[in-house]
Amino acid sequence: MKILTRNIDRPNPAHIDSYLVNEGYVALPRALNEMKPEEVIDEVKFSRLRGRGGAGFPAGMKWDFASRDRRKPKYIICNADEGEPGTFKDRVLIEKDPHAILEGMAIAGYAVGAEYGFIYIRGEYPVGARILERAIAEAEKRSFLGRNILNSGFNFHIVVHRGAGAYICGEETALIESLEGKRGQSRIRPPFPVNVGYSNLPTVVNNVETLASVAPIILRGGNWYANIGTHECPGTKLYSVSGHVRNPGVYELPMGVTLRELVFEHAGGMRENRTFKAAFPGGASSACLDESELDVRLDFNSLAAVGSMLGSGAVMVLDDTADMVKVAHVLIKFFEHESCGKCTPCREGLFWVRRVLDAILEGRGTEADLDLLLDVCEGIRSTSFCGLGEASINPVVSTIKKFRHEYMAYIRGQSLAESSMEEAS
Amino acid sequence: MVRLTIDGSQIMVDGNLKVLDAAKKLGIHIPTFCDHPRLSELGACRMCLVEVEGMGKLQTACTLAVADGMVVLTDTPRVEHARKMMLEFLLINHPLECTVCDASGECTLQDFAFKYGSAETRFRGEKRVLRDHIISPLIDRNLNRCIQCKRCVRICDEIQGVTALGMSYRGAATVVGPFMDKDLDCEYCSHCIWSCPVGAITSRAMKQKVRTWELEKAEAICPFCSCGCTLLYNTRNNIVHRVTHAEGRGVNQGSLCSKGYFGYDIINHPDRITSPLVRDPEGSLRTATWDEALDTVAGRLSQILEESGGESIGGIATDRLTNEELFLFQKLFRVGFASNNIDIPSGVWSRAVLPVLEERLGVFAATNSMDELNYVNALLLIGCDITVASPIAGLKVKHAIQRGGLVTEITPKGTALSRLAKRSLVVSLGKELAFVKGLIKVVLEEGLYDEKAVGGHKRFSNLEFSVKGRDLKTIARDLDLTVDDIADTAREFASAQKASVVFGETAALQPGGQDLINALIDLMILTGKLGQEGCGLYPVITNTNFQGAVDMGVDPGRLPGHVPADSPSVRKHLEKIWKAKLPKAKGMNALEMIQAASDGSLKALYLVGVNPVASFPGGSGVTEALEKLDFLVVQELFLTETALRADVVLPAVSTAEKNGTLTSMERRIQRTQRAIEGVGHSMPDWRIFSQLGTACGKEVMKYVNAAEVLEEIAEVVPYYSGVSHRILADNGLQWPFSKEDAREIYHEGYLGTRHLLGDGLPSDKQRFAAVENWETISPDADFPMTLVLGDLLFHSGTFTRYSESLNKLASEATLFMNPQTGIGLDVPEGSAVRAISAQGEFSVRVAYAEELAPGVLFIPRHFANAPAGTLMVSTREGGTETAVVRVRVVKA
């Protein structure tokens, strides 16, 4: 089922003409001419579309909140700061189908009463930024963007803003701070951006994939969309599959596909002569799943039920060659590096966790260190200011819980094979 | 109002409060690092986590708004564990160097670690060590001690409006510091030191000099300017070791400026004079006892009085003295020496500026309170670098700007507010009048004036006629401004509910300054901006107790209470109390006294805390004049250039060493209290005057303490009726107040009169001045440039030259000019030039400053390498300080 990826295999897919061939910019005039803003919001509500950035918040509700705030101007921000390790699905949309994003933003703007939109794109996507800028120019020329769109009286302007390389700016309030020219750090919530966002005005922040889903929903109706995927998590999802599989890549599948199906049917299975060991289903900050969890469905609710999360749908697959302690170490180093430093637990705690993992890897660890790690990680999780700190410890905690023997091998100075044998016996 | 429960206690609070505030009301202490009552919320340190029923995660009490029915727990195992964890996190990288840390003893981290922390750490391994470097000569930063609470960064931005500090880098490598790790470039307001909960930002001036717990704190009034700020002297063994901020106290609510915070090292300076000095027959100054010194002074002055009369004796006293001292100074001269030859160095203000206010408005001071500047909607700042002249008043203007107040600055020189103000208009000296007349023109032409206020006013048509001569376009072109600059300023000012005018010395003390002040008063009357909260006219006179000196009658022509010296009824009243005949003839002002010394008609001069050799107009002529005197007494803290030439030197004390009252720029009479005993054998000035008067045989000069002097002031000085040390104990009192009010004050918390003219202008004042001139300074081909002699933010007169700390920030004068001016004169930056006025000249190096108007020069007046007095020309009002001098500049 191809909804989000419907255009990507066309020749010259990013060009407006390629987009127009396949019902491009049909939803926008329909919304402008035939629907009231609240009807657009209702349609998105019927679709039960949930935000694809990771939190899974119902998009229609977010729009509704922003539309009810009477202050003006309002803003639509497309969060294209795709920085979670293992995630590369937004990039495909940005580079191959930018108009789908622009159309979604314009519809969102009409629905909530915003005349301005920003695309905050990560600094490492220079090609994507150029493609988006070109697409905006194309759309403006044909009156799909800009002043008085298609003579409807509705104005909508989009500006592309490139980030400067901080992971935290993918968090919506840090993104807004950065967009305002400040240091990228999360804000206190509440108030939420829907009321107090960019320049302290009502702002909808949606992920690229969420916005790209809007036009099809308006075209075919919310009910059509709601019937795809699972009941709680409708629609299709772009899964970024990476790691030790034969065919890494972006796969669009109905929400709720199992890990097994994704890995073994779509991504071509494991590399030759290798077996599945673990997977991080929602990027670097999700808890890993082991072999026994291959049949878990990859949607928001199913993954939450097993103590992990869908996040942005970045599935990192590891085979039996993976050293889980090193995996945890490399991921925690990423979060330590990307901690913005604002709050104590994330800033100091991740420094600490990394030091303990250093010691374990260098053979200086003790078994008590594992309990210490779990305690410190729980401290970070439960007291951090924002989601970065909260989720950052998931790879450490989950690998200790599921692959404790690998840590013990380092602590005892054994090889992994020795430790596995011990585990088995 | 909402009702919530915290730890089982119910409380009703304002719904806008945070849980932290509500807990505070219940007396429940929740530990915090990043929270600060004057700053925006941050929620970063996570120290204040509490449990809230129905919320899964722990919540930060500092950011969580109270809600009806909310149940909060601050004392559960979970909360306890979280606090322990936060402290453990913070201590991972915090160096445990409390042994040498200046914050030890008043460190929040130390206190909380002791109270809530664990006795041991689970962290093994090396701490993060950040390489640090010295960022300033007075403020030390220690990155490793920093707990990233961002208080310093926020206070620098949100309170001081400077943004000298920011955060760089990320995560555990985050550092606080100046942009791009450069040197600190700031106002040295000390807010960052104040706000730091640990020892990350400390004062270098007290580095490892004393332990905080050994210090005693004494509240006093800052001696450096007329704001009248409250501060705390921290002392040990009769030494002032530092100054700290008196949180929430006084007009400054704790805030201080560079001088107030760092200037205390003058007090215990090793060069202080510690005993009286008398010139021996061989001509050198030698140590003497007080008896010997006072007998010498009394004997010589009595002799001169007898031989040549009171007209041959004069005295000039600094307006840093207390009211009691200034009162006794004038009483000593009038009663003891039958002389009206008394003055203060800033007498030009009381003779050239305040009389304009008196004539036009019937007031002899700023009309409104400093605090009202916080809330003005529109403000005209004319010729006043308020951040320098009156730092805490400047702070209030910054707050007004933050609150959306529209500030228009008209200045010959960019200021700290230029960046923040709605518009900063660089206008050449002498052309400000045209700007103000332009405002009046717009108000008249657009009908923006206040009908009610203008109704009974005479000369309305003259006012209209006075601005007819030029059209707005011409005015704007001549000022190098746009028409909108003028028109919008006028519209904003006229339509603002609270609109005020602040003017400083470059406006008031320029040759035609009175015209400018008159035009400003016309504008205020025209727009109805007088006699209300937030609508005030503020002359900014920096000198600490200028207002007190004027009130006490230290003036050749005025008795206490601004009364003319020849007023029969008041003289009679005073003569009865003082049991002496008072001199009737107007005395000489300071400059006239120097002149009279030069021509031999003045025989004796008594100088108290003034240094004419360094700061009076006349250059070497002043020294020559002083040398012609039969007798020169200098009462001082230091052996200044002038004291070295005295016959007797009397050692006086600083404000920290005496009791008394000071009257600030907003008419607030405040009590200042002794923090240490006078160093060596020095004595408070009031006691010296008292003993000298007694030695001269005047029993009415006998007092046991300063409070007794104030009792007499309360009896004889109008405006001060009923005042006493007891009444002034807390927040002081703004005159005028009635004697009956004063009696009530102690019980009712009455603070006096916030703003004058509450009943409107007296009927005989209801007229416009309708100034006809357009310029106040006419071109002079011989001296084509205008030199502004002014203050630097870090100094005050020549007094602060004795502060080693402040000298580290600035210790030498350079001549500032616009690069364009420099290029025109062919004087590159750093080259030496001669500045020449009609009076004299000196050589000095040139520095370029973009913020100066072309043709305008600026030189700080504090330093010996460029003695301002050399260039200054006496004014017709006989001032000894004038801010504007016509000069020419040539290559040295």
Short mmCIF file of C-alpha atoms in Angstrom, two decimals, chain A residues 19-314:
data_model
loop_
_atom_site.label_atom_id
_atom_site.label_comp_id
_atom_site.label_asym_id
_atom_site.label_seq_id
_atom_site.Cartn_x
_atom_site.Cartn_y
_atom_site.Cartn_z
CA TYR A 19 3.36 15.82 -8.28
CA LEU A 20 0.46 17.27 -10.24
CA VAL A 21 0.12 14.15 -12.39
CA ASN A 22 -0.93 12.08 -9.41
CA GLU A 23 -3.68 14.17 -7.80
CA GLY A 24 -1.16 16.68 -6.50
CA TYR A 25 -2.65 19.95 -5.24
CA VAL A 26 -6.16 18.60 -5.58
CA ALA A 27 -6.73 18.34 -1.85
CA LEU A 28 -5.73 21.94 -1.17
CA PRO A 29 -8.26 23.59 -3.50
CA ARG A 30 -10.89 21.16 -2.28
CA ALA A 31 -10.23 22.22 1.29
CA LEU A 32 -10.16 25.91 0.37
CA ASN A 33 -13.22 25.89 -1.83
CA GLU A 34 -15.45 23.20 -0.43
CA MET A 35 -14.62 22.91 3.25
CA LYS A 36 -14.72 25.14 6.25
CA PRO A 37 -11.56 25.09 8.37
CA GLU A 38 -13.34 23.17 11.10
CA GLU A 39 -14.43 20.57 8.55
CA VAL A 40 -10.82 20.07 7.57
CA ILE A 41 -9.93 19.56 11.21
CA ASP A 42 -12.83 17.14 11.60
CA GLU A 43 -11.62 15.12 8.65
CA VAL A 44 -8.17 14.81 10.19
CA LYS A 45 -9.81 13.88 13.47
CA PHE A 46 -11.86 11.16 11.70
CA SER A 47 -8.65 9.78 10.26
CA ARG A 48 -7.25 9.41 13.80
CA LEU A 49 -3.86 10.31 12.33
CA ARG A 50 -1.23 10.30 15.06
CA GLY A 51 1.91 12.41 14.95
CA ARG A 52 4.78 10.63 13.25
CA GLY A 53 7.54 12.44 15.10
CA GLY A 54 7.48 9.91 17.89
CA ALA A 55 4.99 11.04 20.48
CA GLY A 56 1.97 9.85 18.50
CA PHE A 57 -0.27 12.73 19.57
CA PRO A 58 -3.52 12.93 17.54
CA ALA A 59 -2.85 15.49 14.80
CA GLY A 60 -6.48 16.59 14.55
CA MET A 61 -6.59 17.45 18.23
CA LYS A 62 -3.43 19.50 17.96
CA TRP A 63 -4.92 21.48 15.08
CA ASP A 64 -8.13 21.91 16.98
CA PHE A 65 -6.33 23.41 20.00
CA ALA A 66 -4.43 25.84 17.82
CA SER A 67 -7.53 26.84 15.86
CA ARG A 68 -9.39 27.66 19.06
CA ASP A 69 -6.72 30.09 20.21
CA ARG A 70 -7.81 33.50 18.97
CA ARG A 71 -4.45 35.17 18.97
CA LYS A 72 -2.82 35.93 15.63
CA PRO A 73 -0.68 35.40 13.72
CA LYS A 74 -0.43 31.63 14.02
CA TYR A 75 2.26 29.41 12.64
CA ILE A 76 2.65 25.96 11.15
CA ILE A 77 6.06 24.44 11.68
CA CYS A 78 7.15 21.38 9.80
CA ASN A 79 9.62 19.53 11.96
CA ALA A 80 12.19 18.25 9.48
CA ASP A 81 15.01 18.09 12.01
CA GLU A 82 15.30 14.37 11.48
CA GLY A 83 18.14 13.61 13.85
CA GLU A 84 17.34 10.38 15.65
CA PRO A 85 20.08 7.88 14.81
CA GLY A 86 18.71 5.29 12.42
CA THR A 87 15.97 7.53 11.09
CA PHE A 88 15.96 8.57 7.44
CA LYS A 89 12.36 8.37 6.36
CA ASP A 90 11.62 12.12 6.30
CA ARG A 91 14.59 12.60 4.02
CA VAL A 92 12.92 10.40 1.40
CA LEU A 93 9.77 12.54 1.48
CA ILE A 94 11.72 15.81 1.48
CA GLU A 95 13.88 14.85 -1.45
CA LYS A 96 11.39 12.84 -3.45
CA ASP A 97 8.01 14.37 -2.70
CA PRO A 98 8.43 17.87 -1.26
CA HIS A 99 5.10 19.10 -2.61
CA ALA A 100 3.23 16.58 -0.49
CA ILE A 101 4.72 18.31 2.57
CA LEU A 102 3.96 21.80 1.27
CA GLU A 103 0.38 20.89 0.42
CA GLY A 104 -0.09 19.37 3.85
CA MET A 105 1.27 22.51 5.48
CA ALA A 106 -0.99 24.79 3.46
CA ILE A 107 -4.01 22.69 4.40
CA ALA A 108 -2.93 22.78 8.05
CA GLY A 109 -2.53 26.55 7.80
CA TYR A 110 -6.02 26.92 6.37
CA ALA A 111 -7.45 24.64 9.06
CA VAL A 112 -5.98 26.46 12.04
CA GLY A 113 -5.91 29.98 10.60
CA ALA A 114 -2.17 30.34 10.09
CA GLU A 115 -0.66 32.35 7.27
CA TYR A 116 2.96 31.46 7.89
CA GLY A 117 4.83 28.21 7.89
CA PHE A 118 8.39 27.24 8.65
CA ILE A 119 10.20 24.11 7.64
CA TYR A 120 12.93 23.54 10.20
CA ILE A 121 15.25 21.17 8.40
CA ARG A 122 18.35 19.67 9.94
CA GLY A 123 21.59 21.31 8.88
CA GLU A 124 22.93 18.03 7.53
CA TYR A 125 20.23 17.99 4.84
CA PRO A 126 21.50 20.68 2.48
CA VAL A 127 20.14 18.88 -0.58
CA GLY A 128 16.73 18.57 1.01
CA ALA A 129 16.71 22.24 1.90
CA ARG A 130 17.45 23.19 -1.71
CA ILE A 131 14.78 20.88 -3.03
CA LEU A 132 12.22 22.34 -0.61
CA GLU A 133 13.13 25.88 -1.56
CA ARG A 134 12.78 25.06 -5.22
CA ALA A 135 9.45 23.37 -4.55
CA ILE A 136 8.18 26.41 -2.65
CA ALA A 137 9.11 28.63 -5.58
CA GLU A 138 7.31 26.29 -7.98
CA ALA A 139 4.22 26.21 -5.79
CA GLU A 140 4.18 29.98 -5.38
CA LYS A 141 4.40 30.41 -9.14
CA ARG A 142 1.30 28.29 -9.60
CA SER A 143 -0.49 29.97 -6.72
CA PHE A 144 -0.49 26.93 -4.44
CA LEU A 145 1.40 29.04 -1.94
CA GLY A 146 1.79 32.74 -1.31
CA ARG A 147 -0.82 35.47 -1.35
CA ASN A 148 -4.43 34.71 -2.23
CA ILE A 149 -3.91 31.05 -3.05
CA LEU A 150 -5.94 30.04 -6.10
CA ASN A 151 -8.09 33.16 -5.62
CA SER A 152 -9.46 31.80 -2.38
CA GLY A 153 -8.42 34.79 -0.30
CA PHE A 154 -6.20 32.53 1.79
CA ASN A 155 -2.53 33.46 2.15
CA PHE A 156 0.16 31.03 3.16
CA HIS A 157 3.90 31.62 3.08
CA ILE A 158 6.57 29.04 3.83
CA VAL A 159 10.16 29.67 4.84
CA VAL A 160 12.85 27.01 5.04
CA HIS A 161 15.13 27.31 8.05
CA ARG A 162 18.21 25.13 8.40
CA GLY A 163 19.20 23.87 11.82
CA ALA A 164 22.74 24.06 13.09
CA GLY A 165 23.39 20.52 14.14
CA ALA A 166 21.83 19.93 17.53
CA TYR A 167 19.75 16.78 18.09
CA ILE A 168 17.73 18.51 20.80
CA CYS A 169 16.25 20.89 18.22
CA GLY A 170 14.08 18.01 17.03
CA GLU A 171 12.17 18.46 20.29
CA GLU A 172 9.44 20.89 19.36
CA THR A 173 10.02 23.56 21.98
CA ALA A 174 13.80 23.52 21.50
CA LEU A 175 13.12 23.76 17.78
CA ILE A 176 11.03 26.88 18.37
CA GLU A 177 13.73 28.43 20.57
CA SER A 178 16.28 27.74 17.85
CA LEU A 179 13.98 29.18 15.22
CA GLU A 180 13.68 32.33 17.32
CA GLY A 181 17.46 32.63 17.24
CA LYS A 182 18.06 31.39 20.75
CA ARG A 183 20.03 28.54 22.19
CA GLY A 184 18.25 25.29 21.34
CA GLN A 185 16.86 24.14 24.67
CA SER A 186 13.47 22.81 25.63
CA ARG A 187 10.87 25.06 27.15
CA ILE A 188 8.65 24.40 30.12
CA ARG A 189 5.40 22.71 29.11
CA PRO A 190 2.64 23.67 29.68
CA PRO A 191 1.98 26.02 28.03
CA PHE A 192 2.19 24.00 24.85
CA PRO A 193 3.19 25.39 21.44
CA VAL A 194 -0.40 25.17 20.21
CA ASN A 195 -1.01 28.18 22.46
CA VAL A 196 2.43 29.60 23.20
CA GLY A 197 4.78 28.67 20.41
CA TYR A 198 6.87 30.64 17.97
CA SER A 199 7.14 34.23 19.24
CA ASN A 200 4.79 33.07 21.99
CA LEU A 201 1.96 32.73 19.48
CA PRO A 202 -0.19 29.69 18.62
CA THR A 203 1.91 27.23 16.67
CA VAL A 204 1.34 23.75 15.28
CA VAL A 205 4.47 21.66 15.06
CA ASN A 206 4.02 18.57 12.90
CA ASN A 207 6.45 16.01 11.62
CA VAL A 208 7.20 15.77 7.87
CA GLU A 209 5.48 12.39 7.59
CA THR A 210 2.40 13.64 9.44
CA LEU A 211 2.03 16.60 7.09
CA ALA A 212 2.62 14.42 4.03
CA SER A 213 -0.33 12.27 5.14
CA VAL A 214 -2.72 15.20 5.16
CA ALA A 215 -3.48 15.63 1.46
CA PRO A 216 -4.45 11.96 0.93
CA ILE A 217 -6.72 12.16 4.01
CA ILE A 218 -8.50 15.22 2.63
CA LEU A 219 -8.81 13.56 -0.80
CA ARG A 220 -10.12 10.17 0.29
CA GLY A 221 -11.62 11.05 3.63
CA GLY A 222 -10.69 10.40 7.20
CA ASN A 223 -12.65 7.18 7.37
CA TRP A 224 -10.70 5.68 4.50
CA TYR A 225 -7.47 6.41 6.33
CA ALA A 226 -8.77 5.21 9.67
CA ASN A 227 -9.37 1.77 8.20
CA ILE A 228 -5.72 1.27 7.31
CA GLY A 229 -3.38 -0.10 9.98
CA THR A 230 -4.64 -0.85 13.46
CA HIS A 231 -7.60 0.69 15.20
CA GLU A 232 -5.51 2.75 17.65
CA CYS A 233 -2.82 3.56 15.14
CA PRO A 234 -4.34 3.98 11.72
CA GLY A 235 -2.61 4.66 8.46
CA THR A 236 0.62 3.61 6.92
CA LYS A 237 4.00 4.17 8.49
CA LEU A 238 7.41 4.72 7.00
CA TYR A 239 9.86 2.37 8.69
CA SER A 240 13.57 3.15 8.35
CA VAL A 241 15.24 -0.23 8.55
CA SER A 242 18.98 -0.28 9.14
CA GLY A 243 21.61 -2.60 10.51
CA HIS A 244 22.41 -6.22 9.79
CA VAL A 245 19.64 -6.94 7.27
CA ARG A 246 20.04 -7.76 3.62
CA ASN A 247 18.00 -4.81 2.33
CA PRO A 248 18.12 -1.81 4.59
CA GLY A 249 15.84 1.05 3.54
CA VAL A 250 12.58 2.87 3.99
CA TYR A 251 9.44 0.71 3.87
CA GLU A 252 5.90 1.99 3.84
CA LEU A 253 3.63 -0.52 5.51
CA PRO A 254 0.34 -0.38 7.34
CA MET A 255 0.85 0.44 10.98
CA GLY A 256 1.09 -2.65 13.12
CA VAL A 257 3.25 -4.83 10.94
CA THR A 258 5.24 -7.25 13.11
CA LEU A 259 8.97 -6.92 13.55
CA ARG A 260 9.35 -10.38 12.06
CA GLU A 261 7.43 -9.47 8.91
CA LEU A 262 9.34 -6.23 8.48
CA VAL A 263 12.75 -7.83 8.90
CA PHE A 264 12.27 -11.14 7.21
CA GLU A 265 9.69 -10.39 4.49
CA HIS A 266 10.40 -6.81 3.54
CA ALA A 267 13.99 -6.15 4.50
CA GLY A 268 15.24 -9.45 3.11
CA GLY A 269 16.08 -11.09 6.41
CA MET A 270 19.40 -11.25 8.20
CA ARG A 271 22.78 -11.28 6.52
CA GLU A 272 24.01 -14.64 5.34
CA ASN A 273 24.73 -17.18 8.10
CA ARG A 274 23.74 -14.74 10.76
CA THR A 275 20.89 -14.86 13.21
CA PHE A 276 18.70 -12.16 14.66
CA LYS A 277 19.83 -10.94 18.06
CA ALA A 278 18.08 -7.69 18.81
CA ALA A 279 16.40 -4.66 17.31
CA PHE A 280 15.81 -1.10 18.44
CA PRO A 281 12.33 -0.51 16.99
CA GLY A 282 12.13 3.25 17.48
CA GLY A 283 15.61 4.59 17.04
CA ALA A 284 18.49 5.01 19.41
CA SER A 285 16.33 6.06 22.32
CA SER A 286 14.01 3.06 22.30
CA ALA A 287 14.38 -0.04 24.42
CA CYS A 288 15.68 -2.98 22.38
CA LEU A 289 13.65 -6.09 21.58
CA ASP A 290 15.18 -9.52 21.59
CA GLU A 291 14.44 -12.67 19.59
CA SER A 292 11.49 -13.55 21.78
CA GLU A 293 9.80 -10.31 20.79
CA LEU A 294 9.93 -10.72 17.01
CA ASP A 295 6.17 -10.93 16.81
CA VAL A 296 5.52 -7.64 18.49
CA ARG A 297 3.55 -5.24 16.29
CA LEU A 298 5.36 -2.08 15.36
CA ASP A 299 2.82 0.54 16.40
CA PHE A 300 2.60 3.05 19.21
CA ASN A 301 0.48 1.00 21.59
CA SER A 302 1.95 -2.46 21.00
CA LEU A 303 5.50 -1.27 21.53
CA ALA A 304 4.59 0.77 24.59
CA ALA A 305 3.00 -2.38 26.00
CA VAL A 306 6.33 -4.21 25.87
CA GLY A 307 8.22 -1.29 27.39
CA SER A 308 9.62 0.10 24.19
CA MET A 309 8.36 2.67 21.72
CA LEU A 310 7.69 3.26 18.06
CA GLY A 311 9.35 6.67 18.06
CA SER A 312 10.00 7.69 14.50
CA GLY A 313 9.91 4.10 13.28
CA ALA A 314 13.66 3.67 12.98
#
